[in-house]
mmCIF file of C-alpha atoms in Angstrom:
data_model
loop_
_atom_site.group_PDB
_atom_site.id
_atom_site.type_symbol
_atom_site.label_atom_id
_atom_site.label_comp_id
_atom_site.label_asym_id
_atom_site.label_seq_id
_atom_site.Cartn_x
_atom_site.Cartn_y
_atom_site.Cartn_z
ATOM 1 C CA UNK A 25 -0.271 -0.205 0.399
ATOM 2 C CA UNK A 26 1.527 3.540 -0.868
ATOM 3 C CA UNK A 27 1.812 5.430 2.196
ATOM 4 C CA UNK A 28 -0.646 8.943 2.383
ATOM 5 C CA UNK A 29 0.789 11.628 3.734
ATOM 6 C CA UNK A 30 -1.280 14.778 5.448
ATOM 7 C CA UNK A 31 -1.441 17.826 7.457
ATOM 8 C CA UNK A 32 1.233 17.805 10.522
ATOM 9 C CA UNK A 33 3.003 14.135 8.869
ATOM 10 C CA UNK A 34 6.936 15.105 8.791
ATOM 11 C CA UNK A 35 8.734 12.744 6.119
ATOM 12 C CA UNK A 36 11.471 12.819 3.690
ATOM 13 C CA UNK A 37 9.014 12.390 0.810
ATOM 14 C CA UNK A 38 7.258 16.083 2.305
ATOM 15 C CA UNK A 39 10.404 17.475 1.235
ATOM 16 C CA UNK A 40 10.010 16.096 -2.211
ATOM 17 C CA UNK A 41 7.223 16.822 -2.860
ATOM 18 C CA UNK A 42 7.263 20.472 -1.454
ATOM 19 C CA UNK A 43 9.442 20.893 -4.238
ATOM 20 C CA UNK A 44 7.640 19.396 -7.198
ATOM 21 C CA UNK A 45 4.876 21.568 -6.177
ATOM 22 C CA UNK A 46 7.323 25.399 -5.844
ATOM 23 C CA UNK A 47 8.517 23.109 -9.395
ATOM 24 C CA UNK A 48 5.067 23.597 -11.217
ATOM 25 C CA UNK A 49 3.781 26.874 -10.257
ATOM 26 C CA UNK A 50 2.678 26.061 -6.634
ATOM 27 C CA UNK A 51 5.353 28.202 -4.352
ATOM 28 C CA UNK A 52 5.009 26.607 -0.592
ATOM 29 C CA UNK A 53 8.040 28.851 1.836
ATOM 30 C CA UNK A 54 8.480 27.139 5.170
ATOM 31 C CA UNK A 55 11.822 26.392 7.840
ATOM 32 C CA UNK A 56 10.983 22.992 8.052
ATOM 33 C CA UNK A 57 10.420 21.355 4.254
ATOM 34 C CA UNK A 58 10.130 17.945 5.775
ATOM 35 C CA UNK A 59 7.050 19.159 7.772
ATOM 36 C CA UNK A 60 3.424 19.251 6.137
ATOM 37 C CA UNK A 61 2.013 22.495 7.561
ATOM 38 C CA UNK A 62 -1.030 24.326 6.566
ATOM 39 C CA UNK A 63 0.672 26.460 3.477
ATOM 40 C CA UNK A 64 1.282 22.367 2.054
ATOM 41 C CA UNK A 65 -2.312 21.463 2.938
ATOM 42 C CA UNK A 66 -3.423 24.716 1.474
ATOM 43 C CA UNK A 67 -0.754 24.546 -2.023
ATOM 44 C CA UNK A 68 -1.962 20.516 -2.363
ATOM 45 C CA UNK A 69 -5.381 21.292 -2.507
ATOM 46 C CA UNK A 70 -5.484 23.765 -4.552
ATOM 47 C CA UNK A 71 -2.698 21.693 -7.450
ATOM 48 C CA UNK A 72 -5.970 19.124 -6.539
ATOM 49 C CA UNK A 73 -8.130 21.222 -7.650
ATOM 50 C CA UNK A 74 -7.201 22.919 -10.800
ATOM 51 C CA UNK A 75 -6.126 19.025 -12.071
ATOM 52 C CA UNK A 76 -9.487 17.603 -11.184
ATOM 53 C CA UNK A 77 -8.468 15.164 -8.349
ATOM 54 C CA UNK A 78 -11.169 14.626 -5.264
ATOM 55 C CA UNK A 79 -10.003 17.601 -2.813
ATOM 56 C CA UNK A 80 -8.983 16.307 0.115
ATOM 57 C CA UNK A 81 -5.561 17.576 1.081
ATOM 58 C CA UNK A 82 -4.138 14.071 0.607
ATOM 59 C CA UNK A 83 -1.254 13.344 -0.901
ATOM 60 C CA UNK A 84 -2.001 9.623 -1.733
ATOM 61 C CA UNK A 85 -0.960 7.758 -5.029
ATOM 62 C CA UNK A 86 -2.966 9.017 -7.459
ATOM 63 C CA UNK A 87 -2.347 13.377 -6.403
ATOM 64 C CA UNK A 88 2.111 11.776 -6.241
ATOM 65 C CA UNK A 89 1.651 10.396 -9.646
ATOM 66 C CA UNK A 90 -0.446 13.982 -11.127
ATOM 67 C CA UNK A 91 2.634 16.143 -9.587
ATOM 68 C CA UNK A 92 5.247 13.998 -10.568
ATOM 69 C CA UNK A 93 3.662 13.933 -14.434
ATOM 70 C CA UNK A 94 2.678 18.033 -13.899
ATOM 71 C CA UNK A 95 7.078 18.895 -13.684
ATOM 72 C CA UNK A 96 6.727 17.718 -18.023
ATOM 73 C CA UNK A 97 6.019 20.059 -20.376
ATOM 74 C CA UNK A 98 5.505 19.372 -24.152
ATOM 75 C CA UNK A 99 9.033 19.050 -25.578
ATOM 76 C CA UNK A 100 11.001 18.241 -22.432
ATOM 77 C CA UNK A 101 11.110 14.570 -23.357
ATOM 78 C CA UNK A 102 12.605 13.451 -26.652
ATOM 79 C CA UNK A 103 9.808 11.446 -28.464
ATOM 80 C CA UNK A 104 11.509 8.465 -31.065
ATOM 81 C CA UNK A 105 9.828 6.453 -33.582
#
């Protein structure tokens, strides 16, 4: 089972998806990057709403997958035939 992260959690994975959210335009500033605080919760909810996901503030498998997919832009990956 994929771990889920929510407000109040502290983990290295929080710093990873916080950085990815910032990379795609959902900036989250914090003194403690491993802590899932209210600002991260707001950014996650905004991201979920923008991507048509269930807006619950929980970063589970579907949200993590969409955060990872969102880092790619048209032309970032070479296509081969």
